[in-house]
Amino acid sequence: MVARTIPVDAFDLVIFGGTGDLARRKILPSLFRRMRAGQMPATARVIACARGKMTRKAFQQMIREALLEFIPRPEDRPDDLLAQFLEVLDFVALDATGEAGWAELGEKLRPDTVRAFYLSVGPALFGPIAHRLHETGLATADSRIVVEKPLGHDLPSARELNRQLSESFSEHQIYRIDHYLGKETVQNLMALRFANALFEPLWNAQHIDHVQITVSEKIGVEGRGGYYDKSGAMRDMVQNHIMQLLCLTAMEPPARFEPDAVRDEKLKVIRALDPVPIGDTVRGQYRANGTTGSYLDHVENPDSRTESYVALKVQISNWRWAGTPFYLRTGKKLRARLSEIAVMFKEVPHSIFPEVSQRRGNALIIRLQPDEGITLRMTIKDPGPGGMRLREVPLDMTFADALGDMAEEVPDAYERLVMDVIRGNQTLFMRGDEVEAAWAWTDAIIASWEDDRARPEPYDTGGSGPEEALALMHRDGRRWREIEG
Ligand code: NAD
């Protein structure tokens, strides 16, 4: 099977912060892969803007080194293609908040070419850059602007950011990236639900016992403690990534696969979320173990109450989901790096087989990482003689196995999202009202923790989170799935 790639039109992509970590590690390697796949034309131009003088040649050299580092296999980056890609790159020394560089940038942009501005800089610069783009006339009516988390710190700051962006750009020009939405499996969740007749009739409280969404990381906050301690797991993971996974799992079928139709349905889910009582939340902070420090060792404030782990029991108040809880958890320094959605179906209403211990409901596991894929847990008869013994088997659709060579061609999230920006397709991007609704819901939970003033529960590095999180499930007669990489 050969992947089908439809080339995009020529474009001018301006990356503010084009010498930063995100640009070097993700955006530019993704563009290179799209050029290799034949999707990005050699007539495209990528103009990096950053503070500090640098020649075009020096910038090209910097990106050459980044590509060697982040696309490590030489066969994945043939010399001729590398040279062709570097030719597309340009650099303008520009101060986002000053005068330097803006006129030069204007001279480099071509009329009648798709124009996109990627703000790969700190969020404090989003508003000022949007304003300058408008003021200088560099942003045309069809230009796109791309921003990425953190999109605010709470509802008031998210509103303020939306206000600033909307002064210079209309909503249809604003692309808010949540890179989880660019993952192949996440889109497959929509295909699975809405392109197959099999699941949708079962996709409700009558048949689904509960849903578990897990985003677990092995790493801690070392080196990022300053940023993370002001944020915590709730703001860093739940408000954005986990919320998006929850929405795609829980939303009603949109009438069409179109940006606003999809985003309207996601927004309805967020608005249907019940406030979460503090007793249905667990916060944790990782302890030190023999070789690595504790959370408190990795941040400046020795008394910090910021959570590096959170678990929540969430109820969605609508006809489809009333009575079926969604359990969400995310944390750092856990046993493995794992992101998955587990849809746990109810048991059969009456078992005709005597093996009571074998009676577990079906489970549909949508794995985002590692090894993107979808697994359906079924119960079958144990093969051979010896009576009617049952066993559970996975019906596995790991993309790497099922799609063969095509799996190699599956673009990573940034590849897909940047190409969607150029094509002008907002389906996989968050709308301003969605971001605000998600903040309104998370803010209330964070406020209840602040009122409570309790310390987060300690948990062991390399484990599966605090005991209290296990209890959150046990008291409902349920169990978390194992965190296994
Ligand atoms: P970074 O510090 O590595 O790079 C920042 C870039 O911005 C540099 O190129 C710098 O020259 C430029 N810059 C700073 N001030 C400027 C100014 N006044 N005018 C012009 N250019 C200026 O940061 P990063 O890690 O690349 O992150 C950029 C943004 O993306 C941040 O908002 C971050 O939160 C977000 N983000 C980063 C990652 C990641 O993996 N690095 C992931 C998700 C979101």
Tab-separated table of C-alpha atoms in Angstrom, residues 42-449:
chain	number	residue	atom	x	y	z
A	42	ALA	CA	9.820	23.540	-3.105
A	43	THR	CA	8.144	26.861	-3.903
A	44	ALA	CA	7.146	27.204	-0.238
A	45	ARG	CA	9.066	29.617	1.941
A	46	VAL	CA	9.687	29.345	5.641
A	47	ILE	CA	10.862	32.555	7.252
A	48	ALA	CA	12.120	32.291	10.814
A	49	CYS	CA	11.979	35.426	12.935
A	50	ALA	CA	13.823	35.695	16.205
A	51	ARG	CA	15.616	38.209	18.302
A	52	GLY	CA	19.319	38.454	17.717
A	53	LYS	CA	21.342	38.833	14.546
A	54	MET	CA	21.945	35.790	12.419
A	55	THR	CA	22.639	35.386	8.725
A	56	ARG	CA	20.418	33.237	6.538
A	57	LYS	CA	23.366	30.890	6.086
A	58	ALA	CA	23.906	30.534	9.818
A	59	PHE	CA	20.211	29.816	10.312
A	60	GLN	CA	20.253	27.184	7.580
A	61	GLN	CA	23.253	25.606	9.275
A	62	MET	CA	21.417	25.630	12.625
A	63	ILE	CA	18.442	23.837	11.081
A	64	ARG	CA	20.677	21.417	9.230
A	65	GLU	CA	22.085	20.385	12.600
A	66	ALA	CA	18.601	20.146	14.085
A	67	LEU	CA	17.495	17.844	11.263
A	68	LEU	CA	20.544	15.626	11.727
A	69	GLU	CA	19.678	15.392	15.416
A	70	PHE	CA	15.911	14.926	15.219
A	71	ILE	CA	15.801	12.813	12.057
A	72	PRO	CA	18.655	10.531	13.060
A	73	ARG	CA	18.620	7.892	10.275
A	74	PRO	CA	20.625	9.131	7.274
A	75	GLU	CA	18.346	7.225	4.883
A	76	ASP	CA	15.441	9.359	6.140
A	77	ARG	CA	17.154	12.570	5.089
A	78	PRO	CA	18.909	12.159	1.737
A	79	ASP	CA	21.451	14.908	1.027
A	80	ASP	CA	19.713	16.269	-2.062
A	81	LEU	CA	16.419	16.638	-0.202
A	82	LEU	CA	18.144	18.212	2.765
A	83	ALA	CA	19.732	20.788	0.467
A	84	GLN	CA	16.397	21.453	-1.229
A	85	PHE	CA	14.709	21.948	2.145
A	86	LEU	CA	17.365	24.321	3.457
A	87	GLU	CA	16.906	26.464	0.325
A	88	VAL	CA	13.308	27.087	1.399
A	89	LEU	CA	14.447	28.629	4.691
A	90	ASP	CA	15.082	32.276	5.363
A	91	PHE	CA	15.749	34.335	8.468
A	92	VAL	CA	14.810	37.803	9.664
A	93	ALA	CA	16.191	39.285	12.887
A	94	LEU	CA	13.080	40.787	14.408
A	95	ASP	CA	12.054	42.044	17.803
A	96	ALA	CA	8.413	41.212	18.407
A	97	THR	CA	7.980	44.167	20.713
A	98	GLY	CA	10.268	46.635	18.918
A	99	GLU	CA	10.712	48.109	15.451
A	100	ALA	CA	13.598	46.035	14.134
A	101	GLY	CA	12.885	43.593	11.345
A	102	TRP	CA	9.226	44.203	10.521
A	103	ALA	CA	9.851	46.067	7.275
A	104	GLU	CA	12.323	43.417	6.131
A	105	LEU	CA	9.780	40.699	6.876
A	106	GLY	CA	7.189	42.583	4.826
A	107	GLU	CA	9.530	42.684	1.841
A	108	LYS	CA	9.993	38.945	1.918
A	109	LEU	CA	6.297	38.040	1.897
A	110	ARG	CA	4.751	37.345	-1.488
A	111	PRO	CA	1.344	38.645	-2.533
A	112	ASP	CA	-1.291	36.079	-3.522
A	113	THR	CA	0.419	33.294	-1.600
A	114	VAL	CA	-1.054	31.494	1.402
A	115	ARG	CA	0.387	33.233	4.451
A	116	ALA	CA	0.654	31.714	7.911
A	117	PHE	CA	2.229	33.097	11.080
A	118	TYR	CA	3.278	30.485	13.636
A	119	LEU	CA	3.829	32.031	17.080
A	120	SER	CA	6.435	29.691	18.558
A	121	VAL	CA	7.226	32.156	21.329
A	122	GLY	CA	6.108	32.664	24.917
A	123	PRO	CA	2.389	33.433	25.326
A	124	ALA	CA	3.080	36.978	26.558
A	125	LEU	CA	4.072	37.784	22.956
A	126	PHE	CA	0.926	36.358	21.295
A	127	GLY	CA	-1.134	39.517	21.679
A	128	PRO	CA	1.636	41.995	20.756
A	129	ILE	CA	2.672	40.014	17.652
A	130	ALA	CA	-0.933	39.652	16.464
A	131	HIS	CA	-1.355	43.388	16.928
A	132	ARG	CA	1.791	44.251	14.983
A	133	LEU	CA	0.872	41.886	12.151
A	134	HIS	CA	-2.413	43.689	11.807
A	135	GLU	CA	-0.997	47.171	12.229
A	136	THR	CA	1.761	46.652	9.674
A	137	GLY	CA	-0.690	45.159	7.189
A	138	LEU	CA	1.334	41.943	7.005
A	139	ALA	CA	-1.737	39.960	8.026
A	140	THR	CA	-4.105	39.822	5.067
A	141	ALA	CA	-7.770	38.805	5.342
A	142	ASP	CA	-6.829	35.240	4.479
A	143	SER	CA	-3.677	34.933	6.625
A	144	ARG	CA	-3.587	32.351	9.384
A	145	ILE	CA	-2.132	32.695	12.867
A	146	VAL	CA	-1.061	29.648	14.865
A	147	VAL	CA	-0.736	29.556	18.659
A	148	GLU	CA	-0.135	26.769	21.088
A	149	LYS	CA	-0.492	26.049	24.791
A	150	PRO	CA	-0.406	27.606	27.262
A	151	LEU	CA	-3.548	29.371	26.035
A	152	GLY	CA	-4.122	31.263	29.238
A	153	HIS	CA	-3.668	30.257	32.837
A	154	ASP	CA	-7.322	30.466	33.831
A	155	LEU	CA	-10.576	31.734	32.367
A	156	PRO	CA	-9.864	35.484	32.671
A	157	SER	CA	-6.419	35.187	31.050
A	158	ALA	CA	-7.777	32.905	28.290
A	159	ARG	CA	-10.531	35.431	27.593
A	160	GLU	CA	-7.984	38.214	27.463
A	161	LEU	CA	-5.830	36.259	25.019
A	162	ASN	CA	-8.839	35.522	22.818
A	163	ARG	CA	-9.756	39.190	22.940
A	164	GLN	CA	-6.273	40.249	21.884
A	165	LEU	CA	-6.154	37.763	19.020
A	166	SER	CA	-9.643	38.652	17.855
A	167	GLU	CA	-8.741	42.338	17.610
A	168	SER	CA	-6.487	41.501	14.695
A	169	PHE	CA	-7.719	38.126	13.355
A	170	SER	CA	-11.134	36.567	12.863
A	171	GLU	CA	-11.857	33.223	14.451
A	172	HIS	CA	-11.582	31.427	11.097
A	173	GLN	CA	-7.970	32.646	10.856
A	174	ILE	CA	-6.908	31.477	14.344
A	175	TYR	CA	-5.420	27.982	14.677
A	176	ARG	CA	-5.026	26.888	18.308
A	177	ILE	CA	-2.902	23.766	18.320
A	178	ASP	CA	-3.446	20.887	20.681
A	179	HIS	CA	-1.017	18.385	19.244
A	180	TYR	CA	-3.005	15.462	20.676
A	181	LEU	CA	-5.656	16.225	18.068
A	182	GLY	CA	-3.082	15.691	15.333
A	183	LYS	CA	-2.376	12.131	16.424
A	184	GLU	CA	-3.456	9.412	14.055
A	185	THR	CA	-5.279	7.403	16.707
A	186	VAL	CA	-7.262	10.360	17.912
A	187	GLN	CA	-8.636	10.873	14.438
A	188	ASN	CA	-9.156	7.159	14.180
A	189	LEU	CA	-11.356	7.384	17.234
A	190	MET	CA	-13.675	9.538	15.145
A	191	ALA	CA	-13.447	7.133	12.199
A	192	LEU	CA	-14.121	4.190	14.495
A	193	ARG	CA	-17.156	5.849	16.013
A	194	PHE	CA	-18.672	7.525	12.996
A	195	ALA	CA	-17.631	5.355	10.033
A	196	ASN	CA	-18.634	2.024	11.574
A	197	ALA	CA	-22.171	1.042	12.465
A	198	LEU	CA	-20.875	-1.406	15.056
A	199	PHE	CA	-20.001	0.797	17.996
A	200	GLU	CA	-22.310	3.766	17.936
A	201	PRO	CA	-25.433	1.900	19.134
A	202	LEU	CA	-23.414	0.697	22.138
A	203	TRP	CA	-21.716	4.010	22.790
A	204	ASN	CA	-23.762	5.168	25.763
A	205	ALA	CA	-24.476	4.714	29.449
A	206	GLN	CA	-26.639	1.683	28.811
A	207	HIS	CA	-23.714	-0.360	27.543
A	208	ILE	CA	-20.593	1.383	28.772
A	209	ASP	CA	-19.730	0.968	32.437
A	210	HIS	CA	-17.114	3.695	32.534
A	211	VAL	CA	-14.286	5.295	30.569
A	212	GLN	CA	-10.690	5.711	31.738
A	213	ILE	CA	-8.380	8.276	30.186
A	214	THR	CA	-4.727	8.050	31.193
A	215	VAL	CA	-1.786	10.241	30.246
A	216	SER	CA	1.195	9.053	32.222
A	217	GLU	CA	4.776	10.211	31.908
A	218	LYS	CA	8.011	8.730	33.148
A	219	ILE	CA	9.820	12.021	33.282
A	220	GLY	CA	9.527	14.518	36.111
A	221	VAL	CA	9.729	18.291	36.012
A	222	GLU	CA	13.518	18.539	36.190
A	223	GLY	CA	14.656	21.573	34.227
A	224	ARG	CA	11.084	22.811	33.707
A	225	GLY	CA	10.267	23.295	37.386
A	226	GLY	CA	9.894	27.068	37.108
A	227	TYR	CA	7.173	26.843	34.466
A	228	TYR	CA	5.521	23.697	35.761
A	229	ASP	CA	5.183	24.790	39.359
A	230	LYS	CA	2.963	27.688	38.261
A	231	SER	CA	0.863	25.312	36.236
A	232	GLY	CA	0.507	21.775	37.623
A	233	ALA	CA	-1.023	18.701	36.029
A	234	MET	CA	-4.510	20.166	35.883
A	235	ARG	CA	-3.542	23.183	33.799
A	236	ASP	CA	-0.731	21.474	31.880
A	237	MET	CA	-2.602	18.311	30.844
A	238	VAL	CA	-6.235	18.094	31.909
A	239	GLN	CA	-7.533	21.452	30.685
A	240	ASN	CA	-6.226	20.840	27.165
A	241	HIS	CA	-5.056	17.373	26.068
A	242	ILE	CA	-7.216	15.199	28.317
A	243	MET	CA	-10.216	17.453	27.789
A	244	GLN	CA	-9.859	17.017	24.018
A	245	LEU	CA	-9.716	13.231	24.369
A	246	LEU	CA	-12.761	13.301	26.614
A	247	CYS	CA	-14.661	15.439	24.095
A	248	LEU	CA	-13.914	13.193	21.128
A	249	THR	CA	-14.921	10.121	23.124
A	250	ALA	CA	-18.119	11.609	24.484
A	251	MET	CA	-19.404	13.917	21.735
A	252	GLU	CA	-22.519	13.339	19.666
A	253	PRO	CA	-22.008	12.545	15.991
A	254	PRO	CA	-21.647	15.856	14.158
A	255	ALA	CA	-23.904	16.275	11.133
A	256	ARG	CA	-20.856	16.734	8.916
A	257	PHE	CA	-17.119	16.320	9.327
A	258	GLU	CA	-16.570	20.048	9.174
A	259	PRO	CA	-14.671	22.289	11.564
A	260	ASP	CA	-17.553	24.041	13.271
A	261	ALA	CA	-19.844	21.023	13.254
A	262	VAL	CA	-17.175	19.009	15.118
A	263	ARG	CA	-16.255	21.835	17.445
A	264	ASP	CA	-19.883	22.590	18.312
A	265	GLU	CA	-20.290	19.010	19.500
A	266	LYS	CA	-17.087	19.124	21.566
A	267	LEU	CA	-18.220	22.344	23.200
A	268	LYS	CA	-21.538	20.752	24.177
A	269	VAL	CA	-19.646	18.018	26.019
A	270	ILE	CA	-17.577	20.520	27.997
A	271	ARG	CA	-20.714	22.444	28.899
A	272	ALA	CA	-22.381	19.239	30.081
A	273	LEU	CA	-19.582	18.398	32.522
A	274	ASP	CA	-20.755	18.476	36.119
A	275	PRO	CA	-18.710	20.443	38.633
A	276	VAL	CA	-16.406	17.929	40.338
A	277	PRO	CA	-16.768	17.647	44.136
A	278	ILE	CA	-13.400	17.780	45.870
A	279	GLY	CA	-13.965	14.222	47.122
A	280	ASP	CA	-13.872	13.033	43.502
A	281	THR	CA	-10.430	14.525	42.945
A	282	VAL	CA	-6.973	13.305	43.975
A	283	ARG	CA	-3.804	15.347	43.720
A	284	GLY	CA	-0.337	13.947	44.115
A	285	GLN	CA	3.305	14.963	44.236
A	286	TYR	CA	6.093	12.478	43.539
A	287	ARG	CA	8.523	11.507	46.262
A	288	ALA	CA	12.259	11.125	45.952
A	289	ASN	CA	13.667	7.687	45.385
A	290	GLY	CA	17.253	6.525	45.702
A	291	THR	CA	18.543	8.215	42.550
A	292	THR	CA	16.165	11.042	41.687
A	293	GLY	CA	14.824	13.914	43.739
A	294	SER	CA	11.245	14.636	44.723
A	295	TYR	CA	8.917	17.130	43.097
A	296	LEU	CA	9.846	19.644	45.772
A	297	ASP	CA	13.533	19.162	44.971
A	298	HIS	CA	12.786	20.107	41.349
A	299	VAL	CA	10.963	23.374	41.975
A	300	GLU	CA	11.974	26.563	43.740
A	301	ASN	CA	9.236	26.720	46.376
A	302	PRO	CA	10.019	24.088	49.030
A	303	ASP	CA	6.425	24.306	50.230
A	304	SER	CA	4.751	24.061	46.815
A	305	ARG	CA	1.276	22.531	46.693
A	306	THR	CA	1.286	22.202	42.912
A	307	GLU	CA	0.180	18.750	41.764
A	308	SER	CA	2.356	16.568	39.553
A	309	TYR	CA	-0.477	14.016	39.477
A	310	VAL	CA	-4.210	14.348	39.285
A	311	ALA	CA	-7.066	11.853	39.137
A	312	LEU	CA	-10.693	12.856	38.706
A	313	LYS	CA	-14.056	11.190	38.537
A	314	VAL	CA	-16.090	13.158	36.050
A	315	GLN	CA	-19.791	12.986	35.228
A	316	ILE	CA	-21.336	14.211	32.002
A	317	SER	CA	-24.911	15.330	32.480
A	318	ASN	CA	-26.649	14.435	29.258
A	319	TRP	CA	-28.825	11.622	27.948
A	320	ARG	CA	-25.966	9.632	26.485
A	321	TRP	CA	-23.724	9.572	29.520
A	322	ALA	CA	-25.742	10.107	32.697
A	323	GLY	CA	-24.541	7.464	35.160
A	324	THR	CA	-21.362	6.502	33.278
A	325	PRO	CA	-18.359	8.148	34.921
A	326	PHE	CA	-15.210	9.165	33.099
A	327	TYR	CA	-12.098	8.653	35.235
A	328	LEU	CA	-9.201	10.860	34.194
A	329	ARG	CA	-5.630	10.645	35.450
A	330	THR	CA	-2.305	12.096	34.508
A	331	GLY	CA	0.993	12.316	36.281
A	332	LYS	CA	4.729	12.589	36.121
A	333	LYS	CA	7.358	10.122	37.304
A	334	LEU	CA	5.025	7.179	36.854
A	335	ARG	CA	5.928	3.653	35.781
A	336	ALA	CA	5.689	4.174	32.045
A	337	ARG	CA	4.950	6.655	29.315
A	338	LEU	CA	1.447	5.846	28.226
A	339	SER	CA	-1.546	7.687	26.788
A	340	GLU	CA	-4.755	5.796	26.265
A	341	ILE	CA	-8.506	5.966	26.319
A	342	ALA	CA	-10.131	2.801	27.677
A	343	VAL	CA	-13.829	2.364	27.036
A	344	MET	CA	-14.986	-0.311	29.488
A	345	PHE	CA	-18.208	-2.027	28.451
A	346	LYS	CA	-20.646	-3.569	30.911
A	347	GLU	CA	-20.605	-7.251	31.653
A	348	VAL	CA	-23.084	-9.556	29.960
A	349	PRO	CA	-26.397	-9.307	31.813
A	350	HIS	CA	-26.438	-13.025	32.585
A	351	SER	CA	-23.607	-15.490	32.273
A	352	ILE	CA	-24.392	-18.997	31.064
A	353	PHE	CA	-20.827	-20.093	31.774
A	354	PRO	CA	-19.792	-21.206	35.232
A	355	GLU	CA	-16.336	-19.537	35.289
A	356	VAL	CA	-17.351	-16.549	37.314
A	357	SER	CA	-13.824	-15.173	37.414
A	358	GLN	CA	-13.793	-14.890	33.628
A	359	ARG	CA	-16.695	-12.522	33.499
A	360	ARG	CA	-15.293	-9.187	32.522
A	361	GLY	CA	-16.833	-6.776	30.095
A	362	ASN	CA	-15.337	-6.001	26.711
A	363	ALA	CA	-12.922	-3.135	26.590
A	364	LEU	CA	-11.961	-0.928	23.689
A	365	ILE	CA	-8.510	0.541	24.193
A	366	ILE	CA	-7.428	3.474	22.053
A	367	ARG	CA	-3.685	3.886	22.542
A	368	LEU	CA	-2.014	7.138	21.588
A	369	GLN	CA	1.451	6.268	22.788
A	370	PRO	CA	3.557	4.232	22.673
A	371	ASP	CA	2.623	2.181	19.572
A	372	GLU	CA	-0.482	3.969	18.380
A	373	GLY	CA	-3.303	1.524	17.851
A	374	ILE	CA	-6.708	0.246	18.859
A	375	THR	CA	-7.440	-2.990	20.703
A	376	LEU	CA	-10.769	-4.619	21.454
A	377	ARG	CA	-10.718	-7.032	24.386
A	378	MET	CA	-13.004	-9.976	23.709
A	379	THR	CA	-13.806	-13.133	25.633
A	380	ILE	CA	-13.499	-16.408	23.706
A	381	LYS	CA	-13.374	-20.083	24.507
A	382	ASP	CA	-10.001	-21.432	25.487
A	383	PRO	CA	-9.005	-23.637	22.558
A	384	GLY	CA	-8.980	-27.439	22.860
A	385	PRO	CA	-10.810	-29.962	24.989
A	386	GLY	CA	-11.357	-29.504	28.723
A	387	GLY	CA	-14.750	-27.970	28.859
A	388	MET	CA	-15.998	-24.479	28.303
A	389	ARG	CA	-13.188	-22.415	29.719
A	390	LEU	CA	-13.072	-18.811	28.711
A	391	ARG	CA	-10.202	-16.491	28.098
A	392	GLU	CA	-9.722	-12.889	27.105
A	393	VAL	CA	-7.955	-12.066	23.875
A	394	PRO	CA	-7.165	-8.765	22.276
A	395	LEU	CA	-8.355	-8.027	18.770
A	396	ASP	CA	-5.397	-5.873	17.987
A	397	MET	CA	-5.011	-3.189	15.406
A	398	THR	CA	-1.569	-1.810	16.084
A	399	PHE	CA	-1.103	0.450	13.110
A	400	ALA	CA	2.466	-0.644	12.534
A	401	ASP	CA	1.264	-4.236	11.969
A	402	ALA	CA	-2.016	-3.596	10.222
A	403	LEU	CA	-0.835	-0.966	7.800
A	404	GLY	CA	2.610	-2.335	6.982
A	405	ASP	CA	4.664	0.195	4.984
A	406	MET	CA	1.915	2.759	5.254
A	407	ALA	CA	2.382	2.983	9.024
A	408	GLU	CA	5.836	4.408	8.380
A	409	GLU	CA	4.177	7.093	6.320
A	410	VAL	CA	1.767	8.097	9.086
A	411	PRO	CA	2.697	11.711	9.712
A	412	ASP	CA	3.335	12.875	13.221
A	413	ALA	CA	0.927	15.318	14.800
A	414	TYR	CA	2.790	18.498	13.869
A	415	GLU	CA	3.167	17.402	10.244
A	416	ARG	CA	-0.545	16.979	9.866
A	417	LEU	CA	-1.451	20.109	11.788
A	418	VAL	CA	0.908	22.439	9.941
A	419	MET	CA	-0.364	21.140	6.598
A	420	ASP	CA	-3.957	21.645	7.818
A	421	VAL	CA	-3.081	25.265	8.602
A	422	ILE	CA	-1.855	25.737	5.045
A	423	ARG	CA	-4.935	24.017	3.632
A	424	GLY	CA	-7.165	26.155	5.841
A	425	ASN	CA	-8.825	23.266	7.654
A	426	GLN	CA	-9.620	24.039	11.306
A	427	THR	CA	-11.265	20.733	12.255
A	428	LEU	CA	-8.366	19.598	14.428
A	429	PHE	CA	-7.844	22.952	16.135
A	430	MET	CA	-9.531	24.332	19.220
A	431	ARG	CA	-11.995	27.153	18.936
A	432	GLY	CA	-11.831	30.075	21.373
A	433	ASP	CA	-15.124	29.233	23.103
A	434	GLU	CA	-13.968	25.630	23.651
A	435	VAL	CA	-10.799	26.800	25.375
A	436	GLU	CA	-12.764	29.163	27.588
A	437	ALA	CA	-15.354	26.541	28.532
A	438	ALA	CA	-12.579	24.119	29.468
A	439	TRP	CA	-10.980	26.752	31.686
A	440	ALA	CA	-14.288	27.579	33.369
A	441	TRP	CA	-14.616	23.929	34.383
A	442	THR	CA	-11.003	23.417	35.503
A	443	ASP	CA	-10.855	26.746	37.351
A	444	ALA	CA	-13.628	25.601	39.694
A	445	ILE	CA	-11.701	22.450	40.599
A	446	ILE	CA	-8.477	24.371	41.173
A	447	ALA	CA	-10.356	26.922	43.319
A	448	SER	CA	-11.738	24.132	45.499
A	449	TRP	CA	-8.193	22.854	46.086
